[in-house]
C-alpha cells in the first residue's frame, strides 16, 4: 500500500497545476488579443452605407443606396415594433441576453446532428453568430461555423447586446438588395417597422432565414407557411396568446411589388448633398400631402403643352416649415427636364413682387389703400411700361391697381420708393433678387426684370401673415428659425386685406356660398415672353406658390399666371387642412384704421368745402395718417392739386393779379392729375375746371396747357368699311396743335405714338362705340367718339 502524499508534495502539485493553467490562460489571452488585432471586426462604416430621407412622420420619401446598391434604412431597437423584437428573440435566440455569444447547448445539439447525418441539420446559431455571418459572409459549413463562433465571441467582447441587436436590425438580409427590418417593412408591407402587427412581425422574423425563397413578392404561399411556423412557436412558448396567434394567421401575405420610395425626390437629393454623411434625414414634409400634390401636378400637366414643367411649395406660416415640395413636374422625365429643381431655380417673378412694393409705400406714407393713382401711358426716362393687356384705366385706387396688377402705377411707385432701396429691403429679408451681370437696380424689376427663387419668394410672402416678418423656409425641424423684419404689421395687414378681396376667377356672387372656403390673399405673375407663369396664395395657415413653364426658358405662348398657374393654386389650397379661422377675416392691428378720403386731393372730407370732394372713398390708413394724392412726376404735366383763385362775385369770372372788381370772393378748385382727364366723365371735368379769365385781366398762366384737336374724324361720326370689302374700317388721324410726342388710345388701349402733327392710321375691327384719345406730352388731351358699323 502506497504511502500517502505529504502536504508539501500536494501543495507543489497544485501550485504547478495553477501555474500551468494561468500560463495557458495568459497564452490564450495573448493569442486572442493578437488575433483580435490581426483580424479586427469588419464593422460597417458608420459614415458609409445607404441614406434615407424621411417625412415628418417617419415615412421614407427617398432612399439612396450604398455603393453596392443596397437599400437600408437605419434604425435602432426603439424604432422597431416590440412585437418584432419579441418574435425575433423568441424564434431565433431566447438566451440572447444571457449567453456570451454562443449557446453551448444549441451547439452541442447541432454537433450531434452533424455526427448522425453528416451534414448540418440545425445550425445552433445565436443571434450574435448570425450577425457575425452577416458581417463576414462565412459559408454554411463546419469551418464557417467555427469562424462564426470566434467572431461572435469577438463581437460580445467589443459591443453591447444593444449594439449587436442594432447590427442585426440594420443588416439582416431580406431578399434582393433589401437589408434591415425597416427597409423590408416599407418594401414588403408599405409601413414602418414601428407599426407591425403580430402577423407582420412573424413574417419579417423568418424572412432572413431564406430571403430569396421566402420573398413575399415572389413566393407569398411559402412566405405565409414560414410565417405560420413562427406563430406556432410563439403560441407554444406562451409568448403570444392563442387568440392573438389565431387572428394573426387570418392575415394573408400580400404580394407587393418592390418599389423604392421616390417622393419629394429633388428635395431629398438636395438634403443628401448637403449632409452626405447622414444616414437618416428627417424633413418637415407631410407625406400624404406630398403624394397628393405630386399626383395632382402630374394630372394637371397632361392638359398643358409638351415639355411643360411645374413646381409647388407649401409652407406653414407659423413654423416656416415646408409641408410639400414639388421641384419638378415629372422627376426623371428628360423631355420636361425633370432633374431641374424649379423651387431653387432663379426665374423672372413677373408681377409677384408688387405686393412688397405697395407694403413699403404704405410704410413710407406715400399711399393708403385708396390713394388715387394714374394708369395712363407715361415715360420714365427711356422706359415706357405698358399693361399686360395693353389697356389703361386712368384714375384708379391703390387697392384696385394692385389687384389688377397694373404696371404703370407700380413703376410710378417704385420710382418714388427707389429701386435700389427696394432691392436692398428685400435682400435683407431673405429675398435676393438676381440682376444681370453688371446691372444696377432699375424700374423694370417690379415687372419681373430680375431673377428670384420660389423658396425665397415664399419666405417673403409669409410676412403678410406674420405681422410683416419674413423668414427662411425650413426643410428640417432642427434648422434654426431665421426671421427678418420686412414691413410693419399694419402694412402687412392692409396688403393682405387688399389681395383677399380679389375674387376667385370664375366666381359670380350668389352662385354658391364660399363662406366655408379659406380666405386667400393671392397674386399672379407672368414673365416677359410667357416664359414663367406664377401664382402665390396665402391663407392664415399656409403660403403656397405655383410655377409653370419650361425649365429651358423657351416661351409658352398664351400660358400666363391667371390662366395657367392660378387654377392649380386654388385646387391645392382647397385641398389643404384648414383651421377654424381659415374662412374668417382677422381684425386689423391697432395701427390700422378706416377713414373716408376724397378724390382728387386724397384728403379727408372738409364739411366746409364739399365742392373739393369729387369722389368719396373709404380707405385703410396707417397710424391715422392720410396720404395726399402723389404729385405728378413729369414737370410738363405738373399743376397744383388745389388752386385758390379770386373771382368776380357777380359773373364768376377769374381775376388775375392786379385785376380787381367791386365784389370779389375767393374760390378753391380741386384739380385731377393731368393724365387722368381723358378718362374723367364730363361732370368731373367740369368740377375740376377753373373759371374762365375775366375780360380785361392779364393772363395768369393757369390756362397754359397745350390745346389739341383730333383731325381726321368728327366727334360723333359713324364709320364703316368700304363696300364689298372684307377689310375693317380705317381712319387716318392727327393731333392738331401738338408740338411734341402724342400718345393715341382707343378705348383706353394704346395703339401708337406720333410726333407733333404726324398722322397715324388705325383699323377698327370691332363694331360699336369707340373712344379715340390723343394725349399730349404736356398734359393736353383731345377726345372724340365714333361709332363703327359692321
PDB file of C-alpha atoms in Angstrom, residues 222-425:
ATOM      1  CA  UNK A 222     -44.057  29.890 -48.994  1.00  0.00           C
ATOM      2  CA  UNK A 223     -43.700  33.115 -47.017  1.00  0.00           C
ATOM      3  CA  UNK A 224     -47.056  32.549 -45.339  1.00  0.00           C
ATOM      4  CA  UNK A 225     -46.180  28.961 -44.395  1.00  0.00           C
ATOM      5  CA  UNK A 226     -42.908  30.082 -42.832  1.00  0.00           C
ATOM      6  CA  UNK A 227     -44.687  32.901 -41.016  1.00  0.00           C
ATOM      7  CA  UNK A 228     -47.227  30.468 -39.550  1.00  0.00           C
ATOM      8  CA  UNK A 229     -44.359  28.357 -38.234  1.00  0.00           C
ATOM      9  CA  UNK A 230     -43.139  31.335 -36.241  1.00  0.00           C
ATOM     10  CA  UNK A 231     -46.663  31.982 -34.980  1.00  0.00           C
ATOM     11  CA  UNK A 232     -46.920  28.384 -33.789  1.00  0.00           C
ATOM     12  CA  UNK A 233     -43.652  28.719 -31.877  1.00  0.00           C
ATOM     13  CA  UNK A 234     -44.854  31.954 -30.218  1.00  0.00           C
ATOM     14  CA  UNK A 235     -48.073  30.235 -29.117  1.00  0.00           C
ATOM     15  CA  UNK A 236     -46.301  27.063 -27.963  1.00  0.00           C
ATOM     16  CA  UNK A 237     -43.935  29.039 -25.755  1.00  0.00           C
ATOM     17  CA  UNK A 238     -46.784  31.133 -24.385  1.00  0.00           C
ATOM     18  CA  UNK A 239     -45.285  34.424 -25.552  1.00  0.00           C
ATOM     19  CA  UNK A 240     -48.396  35.325 -27.561  1.00  0.00           C
ATOM     20  CA  UNK A 241     -51.861  34.190 -26.611  1.00  0.00           C
ATOM     21  CA  UNK A 242     -53.770  31.659 -28.720  1.00  0.00           C
ATOM     22  CA  UNK A 243     -56.258  34.361 -29.669  1.00  0.00           C
ATOM     23  CA  UNK A 244     -53.504  36.676 -30.921  1.00  0.00           C
ATOM     24  CA  UNK A 245     -51.940  33.893 -32.966  1.00  0.00           C
ATOM     25  CA  UNK A 246     -55.327  32.804 -34.329  1.00  0.00           C
ATOM     26  CA  UNK A 247     -56.084  36.335 -35.515  1.00  0.00           C
ATOM     27  CA  UNK A 248     -52.601  36.678 -36.977  1.00  0.00           C
ATOM     28  CA  UNK A 249     -52.960  33.507 -39.068  1.00  0.00           C
ATOM     29  CA  UNK A 250     -56.010  35.024 -40.756  1.00  0.00           C
ATOM     30  CA  UNK A 251     -53.922  37.789 -42.311  1.00  0.00           C
ATOM     31  CA  UNK A 252     -52.879  36.938 -45.842  1.00  0.00           C
ATOM     32  CA  UNK A 253     -49.380  37.633 -47.119  1.00  0.00           C
ATOM     33  CA  UNK A 254     -49.900  40.102 -49.945  1.00  0.00           C
ATOM     34  CA  UNK A 255     -47.681  40.002 -52.996  1.00  0.00           C
ATOM     35  CA  UNK A 256     -46.342  43.549 -53.187  1.00  0.00           C
ATOM     36  CA  UNK A 257     -44.124  44.883 -55.960  1.00  0.00           C
ATOM     37  CA  UNK A 258     -40.849  46.224 -54.636  1.00  0.00           C
ATOM     38  CA  UNK A 259     -40.643  49.918 -55.447  1.00  0.00           C
ATOM     39  CA  UNK A 260     -38.113  52.129 -53.669  1.00  0.00           C
ATOM     40  CA  UNK A 261     -39.737  55.317 -52.347  1.00  0.00           C
ATOM     41  CA  UNK A 262     -39.423  58.313 -54.643  1.00  0.00           C
ATOM     42  CA  UNK A 263     -41.362  61.258 -53.254  1.00  0.00           C
ATOM     43  CA  UNK A 264     -40.067  64.825 -52.890  1.00  0.00           C
ATOM     44  CA  UNK A 265     -37.164  63.426 -54.890  1.00  0.00           C
ATOM     45  CA  UNK A 266     -35.413  66.718 -55.620  1.00  0.00           C
ATOM     46  CA  UNK A 267     -35.650  67.924 -52.023  1.00  0.00           C
ATOM     47  CA  UNK A 268     -34.285  64.582 -50.816  1.00  0.00           C
ATOM     48  CA  UNK A 269     -31.398  64.838 -53.261  1.00  0.00           C
ATOM     49  CA  UNK A 270     -30.701  68.386 -52.121  1.00  0.00           C
ATOM     50  CA  UNK A 271     -30.596  67.427 -48.444  1.00  0.00           C
ATOM     51  CA  UNK A 272     -28.496  64.340 -49.165  1.00  0.00           C
ATOM     52  CA  UNK A 273     -25.924  66.508 -50.938  1.00  0.00           C
ATOM     53  CA  UNK A 274     -25.933  68.940 -48.015  1.00  0.00           C
ATOM     54  CA  UNK A 275     -25.486  66.106 -45.479  1.00  0.00           C
ATOM     55  CA  UNK A 276     -23.643  63.301 -47.319  1.00  0.00           C
ATOM     56  CA  UNK A 277     -22.671  61.515 -44.086  1.00  0.00           C
ATOM     57  CA  UNK A 278     -26.150  61.470 -42.584  1.00  0.00           C
ATOM     58  CA  UNK A 279     -27.887  58.110 -42.779  1.00  0.00           C
ATOM     59  CA  UNK A 280     -31.341  59.338 -41.713  1.00  0.00           C
ATOM     60  CA  UNK A 281     -32.502  62.803 -42.705  1.00  0.00           C
ATOM     61  CA  UNK A 282     -35.812  63.844 -41.166  1.00  0.00           C
ATOM     62  CA  UNK A 283     -37.702  66.541 -43.071  1.00  0.00           C
ATOM     63  CA  UNK A 284     -40.759  68.659 -42.317  1.00  0.00           C
ATOM     64  CA  UNK A 285     -42.669  67.274 -45.316  1.00  0.00           C
ATOM     65  CA  UNK A 286     -46.183  65.911 -44.849  1.00  0.00           C
ATOM     66  CA  UNK A 287     -46.026  62.552 -46.669  1.00  0.00           C
ATOM     67  CA  UNK A 288     -49.737  62.322 -47.512  1.00  0.00           C
ATOM     68  CA  UNK A 289     -49.887  65.906 -48.790  1.00  0.00           C
ATOM     69  CA  UNK A 290     -46.696  65.412 -50.799  1.00  0.00           C
ATOM     70  CA  UNK A 291     -48.066  62.307 -52.534  1.00  0.00           C
ATOM     71  CA  UNK A 292     -51.376  64.052 -53.244  1.00  0.00           C
ATOM     72  CA  UNK A 293     -49.746  67.138 -54.761  1.00  0.00           C
ATOM     73  CA  UNK A 294     -47.372  65.119 -56.920  1.00  0.00           C
ATOM     74  CA  UNK A 295     -50.335  63.208 -58.336  1.00  0.00           C
ATOM     75  CA  UNK A 296     -52.303  66.438 -58.841  1.00  0.00           C
ATOM     76  CA  UNK A 297     -49.447  68.155 -60.655  1.00  0.00           C
ATOM     77  CA  UNK A 298     -48.910  65.137 -62.911  1.00  0.00           C
ATOM     78  CA  UNK A 299     -52.589  65.136 -63.831  1.00  0.00           C
ATOM     79  CA  UNK A 300     -52.643  68.909 -64.343  1.00  0.00           C
ATOM     80  CA  UNK A 301     -49.700  68.856 -66.755  1.00  0.00           C
ATOM     81  CA  UNK A 302     -51.496  66.442 -69.080  1.00  0.00           C
ATOM     82  CA  UNK A 303     -53.589  69.347 -70.378  1.00  0.00           C
ATOM     83  CA  UNK A 304     -50.655  71.733 -70.926  1.00  0.00           C
ATOM     84  CA  UNK A 305     -48.216  71.983 -73.854  1.00  0.00           C
ATOM     85  CA  UNK A 306     -45.500  69.371 -74.052  1.00  0.00           C
ATOM     86  CA  UNK A 307     -42.246  69.886 -72.154  1.00  0.00           C
ATOM     87  CA  UNK A 308     -44.105  71.970 -69.553  1.00  0.00           C
ATOM     88  CA  UNK A 309     -42.824  71.510 -66.020  1.00  0.00           C
ATOM     89  CA  UNK A 310     -44.130  72.731 -62.684  1.00  0.00           C
ATOM     90  CA  UNK A 311     -43.067  73.491 -59.141  1.00  0.00           C
ATOM     91  CA  UNK A 312     -45.114  73.761 -55.944  1.00  0.00           C
ATOM     92  CA  UNK A 313     -44.043  74.772 -52.452  1.00  0.00           C
ATOM     93  CA  UNK A 314     -46.371  74.696 -49.413  1.00  0.00           C
ATOM     94  CA  UNK A 315     -45.097  76.311 -46.198  1.00  0.00           C
ATOM     95  CA  UNK A 316     -46.609  76.523 -42.728  1.00  0.00           C
ATOM     96  CA  UNK A 317     -46.662  80.214 -41.810  1.00  0.00           C
ATOM     97  CA  UNK A 318     -46.193  79.748 -38.066  1.00  0.00           C
ATOM     98  CA  UNK A 319     -43.161  77.460 -38.181  1.00  0.00           C
ATOM     99  CA  UNK A 320     -41.842  78.284 -41.682  1.00  0.00           C
ATOM    100  CA  UNK A 321     -41.665  74.510 -42.241  1.00  0.00           C
ATOM    101  CA  UNK A 322     -42.241  73.190 -45.754  1.00  0.00           C
ATOM    102  CA  UNK A 323     -45.134  70.749 -45.908  1.00  0.00           C
ATOM    103  CA  UNK A 324     -44.853  69.895 -49.614  1.00  0.00           C
ATOM    104  CA  UNK A 325     -42.045  70.367 -52.126  1.00  0.00           C
ATOM    105  CA  UNK A 326     -42.632  69.539 -55.774  1.00  0.00           C
ATOM    106  CA  UNK A 327     -39.470  70.630 -57.552  1.00  0.00           C
ATOM    107  CA  UNK A 328     -40.367  69.253 -60.963  1.00  0.00           C
ATOM    108  CA  UNK A 329     -43.481  68.282 -62.843  1.00  0.00           C
ATOM    109  CA  UNK A 330     -42.145  64.806 -63.588  1.00  0.00           C
ATOM    110  CA  UNK A 331     -38.940  63.757 -61.874  1.00  0.00           C
ATOM    111  CA  UNK A 332     -36.732  61.819 -64.261  1.00  0.00           C
ATOM    112  CA  UNK A 333     -38.666  62.859 -67.395  1.00  0.00           C
ATOM    113  CA  UNK A 334     -35.981  64.023 -69.805  1.00  0.00           C
ATOM    114  CA  UNK A 335     -38.485  65.821 -72.052  1.00  0.00           C
ATOM    115  CA  UNK A 336     -39.577  68.027 -69.171  1.00  0.00           C
ATOM    116  CA  UNK A 337     -36.030  68.367 -67.784  1.00  0.00           C
ATOM    117  CA  UNK A 338     -37.356  66.665 -64.683  1.00  0.00           C
ATOM    118  CA  UNK A 339     -33.965  66.742 -62.968  1.00  0.00           C
ATOM    119  CA  UNK A 340     -34.064  70.560 -62.695  1.00  0.00           C
ATOM    120  CA  UNK A 341     -35.313  71.770 -59.315  1.00  0.00           C
ATOM    121  CA  UNK A 342     -37.515  74.763 -60.096  1.00  0.00           C
ATOM    122  CA  UNK A 343     -38.053  75.571 -56.402  1.00  0.00           C
ATOM    123  CA  UNK A 344     -34.407  76.655 -56.335  1.00  0.00           C
ATOM    124  CA  UNK A 345     -34.062  77.966 -59.887  1.00  0.00           C
ATOM    125  CA  UNK A 346     -33.822  81.721 -60.422  1.00  0.00           C
ATOM    126  CA  UNK A 347     -36.672  82.768 -62.705  1.00  0.00           C
ATOM    127  CA  UNK A 348     -38.404  86.015 -63.545  1.00  0.00           C
ATOM    128  CA  UNK A 349     -41.068  86.564 -60.858  1.00  0.00           C
ATOM    129  CA  UNK A 350     -43.312  88.624 -63.124  1.00  0.00           C
ATOM    130  CA  UNK A 351     -45.632  90.801 -61.049  1.00  0.00           C
ATOM    131  CA  UNK A 352     -45.346  88.794 -57.827  1.00  0.00           C
ATOM    132  CA  UNK A 353     -43.081  91.485 -56.320  1.00  0.00           C
ATOM    133  CA  UNK A 354     -45.776  94.183 -56.442  1.00  0.00           C
ATOM    134  CA  UNK A 355     -47.359  93.422 -53.020  1.00  0.00           C
ATOM    135  CA  UNK A 356     -43.993  94.102 -51.340  1.00  0.00           C
ATOM    136  CA  UNK A 357     -43.744  97.462 -53.108  1.00  0.00           C
ATOM    137  CA  UNK A 358     -47.233  98.534 -52.007  1.00  0.00           C
ATOM    138  CA  UNK A 359     -46.485  97.497 -48.410  1.00  0.00           C
ATOM    139  CA  UNK A 360     -43.270  99.540 -48.364  1.00  0.00           C
ATOM    140  CA  UNK A 361     -45.091 102.523 -49.928  1.00  0.00           C
ATOM    141  CA  UNK A 362     -47.697 102.277 -47.144  1.00  0.00           C
ATOM    142  CA  UNK A 363     -44.958 102.341 -44.521  1.00  0.00           C
ATOM    143  CA  UNK A 364     -43.358 105.335 -46.237  1.00  0.00           C
ATOM    144  CA  UNK A 365     -46.633 107.254 -46.053  1.00  0.00           C
ATOM    145  CA  UNK A 366     -46.773 107.572 -49.836  1.00  0.00           C
ATOM    146  CA  UNK A 367     -50.158 105.917 -50.161  1.00  0.00           C
ATOM    147  CA  UNK A 368     -53.109 104.488 -48.264  1.00  0.00           C
ATOM    148  CA  UNK A 369     -55.318 101.707 -49.565  1.00  0.00           C
ATOM    149  CA  UNK A 370     -57.428 104.052 -51.754  1.00  0.00           C
ATOM    150  CA  UNK A 371     -54.850 106.605 -52.849  1.00  0.00           C
ATOM    151  CA  UNK A 372     -55.501 107.997 -56.316  1.00  0.00           C
ATOM    152  CA  UNK A 373     -53.024 106.524 -58.813  1.00  0.00           C
ATOM    153  CA  UNK A 374     -52.956 107.113 -62.553  1.00  0.00           C
ATOM    154  CA  UNK A 375     -52.898 104.238 -65.014  1.00  0.00           C
ATOM    155  CA  UNK A 376     -52.064 106.018 -68.235  1.00  0.00           C
ATOM    156  CA  UNK A 377     -49.247 105.857 -70.777  1.00  0.00           C
ATOM    157  CA  UNK A 378     -46.221 107.712 -69.496  1.00  0.00           C
ATOM    158  CA  UNK A 379     -42.468 107.582 -69.812  1.00  0.00           C
ATOM    159  CA  UNK A 380     -39.912 107.180 -67.030  1.00  0.00           C
ATOM    160  CA  UNK A 381     -36.835 108.465 -68.760  1.00  0.00           C
ATOM    161  CA  UNK A 382     -36.213 106.000 -71.583  1.00  0.00           C
ATOM    162  CA  UNK A 383     -38.512 103.396 -70.028  1.00  0.00           C
ATOM    163  CA  UNK A 384     -42.171 103.264 -71.029  1.00  0.00           C
ATOM    164  CA  UNK A 385     -44.033 100.386 -69.381  1.00  0.00           C
ATOM    165  CA  UNK A 386     -47.348  99.100 -70.605  1.00  0.00           C
ATOM    166  CA  UNK A 387     -50.024  96.935 -69.045  1.00  0.00           C
ATOM    167  CA  UNK A 388     -50.251  93.232 -69.790  1.00  0.00           C
ATOM    168  CA  UNK A 389     -53.383  93.626 -71.927  1.00  0.00           C
ATOM    169  CA  UNK A 390     -52.320  96.937 -73.484  1.00  0.00           C
ATOM    170  CA  UNK A 391     -55.292  98.817 -71.990  1.00  0.00           C
ATOM    171  CA  UNK A 392     -55.287 101.651 -69.433  1.00  0.00           C
ATOM    172  CA  UNK A 393     -57.750 102.569 -66.712  1.00  0.00           C
ATOM    173  CA  UNK A 394     -56.921 106.201 -65.977  1.00  0.00           C
ATOM    174  CA  UNK A 395     -57.572 107.215 -62.358  1.00  0.00           C
ATOM    175  CA  UNK A 396     -57.656 104.186 -60.065  1.00  0.00           C
ATOM    176  CA  UNK A 397     -57.314 103.413 -56.353  1.00  0.00           C
ATOM    177  CA  UNK A 398     -54.170 101.785 -54.991  1.00  0.00           C
ATOM    178  CA  UNK A 399     -56.030  98.644 -53.887  1.00  0.00           C
ATOM    179  CA  UNK A 400     -57.603  98.081 -57.284  1.00  0.00           C
ATOM    180  CA  UNK A 401     -54.326  98.878 -59.049  1.00  0.00           C
ATOM    181  CA  UNK A 402     -52.662  96.104 -57.028  1.00  0.00           C
ATOM    182  CA  UNK A 403     -55.496  93.633 -57.523  1.00  0.00           C
ATOM    183  CA  UNK A 404     -55.479  94.264 -61.284  1.00  0.00           C
ATOM    184  CA  UNK A 405     -51.665  94.145 -61.255  1.00  0.00           C
ATOM    185  CA  UNK A 406     -51.392  97.342 -63.282  1.00  0.00           C
ATOM    186  CA  UNK A 407     -47.877  98.072 -64.431  1.00  0.00           C
ATOM    187  CA  UNK A 408     -47.705 101.857 -64.784  1.00  0.00           C
ATOM    188  CA  UNK A 409     -48.854 102.634 -61.204  1.00  0.00           C
ATOM    189  CA  UNK A 410     -46.370 100.064 -59.883  1.00  0.00           C
ATOM    190  CA  UNK A 411     -43.486 101.555 -61.841  1.00  0.00           C
ATOM    191  CA  UNK A 412     -44.519 105.038 -60.665  1.00  0.00           C
ATOM    192  CA  UNK A 413     -44.494 103.858 -57.021  1.00  0.00           C
ATOM    193  CA  UNK A 414     -41.105 102.152 -57.420  1.00  0.00           C
ATOM    194  CA  UNK A 415     -39.712 105.363 -58.902  1.00  0.00           C
ATOM    195  CA  UNK A 416     -40.753 107.156 -55.705  1.00  0.00           C
ATOM    196  CA  UNK A 417     -39.676 104.401 -53.260  1.00  0.00           C
ATOM    197  CA  UNK A 418     -36.364 103.895 -55.067  1.00  0.00           C
ATOM    198  CA  UNK A 419     -35.360 100.759 -56.961  1.00  0.00           C
ATOM    199  CA  UNK A 420     -32.039 100.290 -55.132  1.00  0.00           C
ATOM    200  CA  UNK A 421     -33.705 100.715 -51.750  1.00  0.00           C
ATOM    201  CA  UNK A 422     -36.464  98.273 -52.717  1.00  0.00           C
ATOM    202  CA  UNK A 423     -33.952  95.604 -53.737  1.00  0.00           C
ATOM    203  CA  UNK A 424     -31.935  96.144 -50.555  1.00  0.00           C
ATOM    204  CA  UNK A 425     -35.005  95.802 -48.321  1.00  0.00           C
TER     205      UNK A 425
END
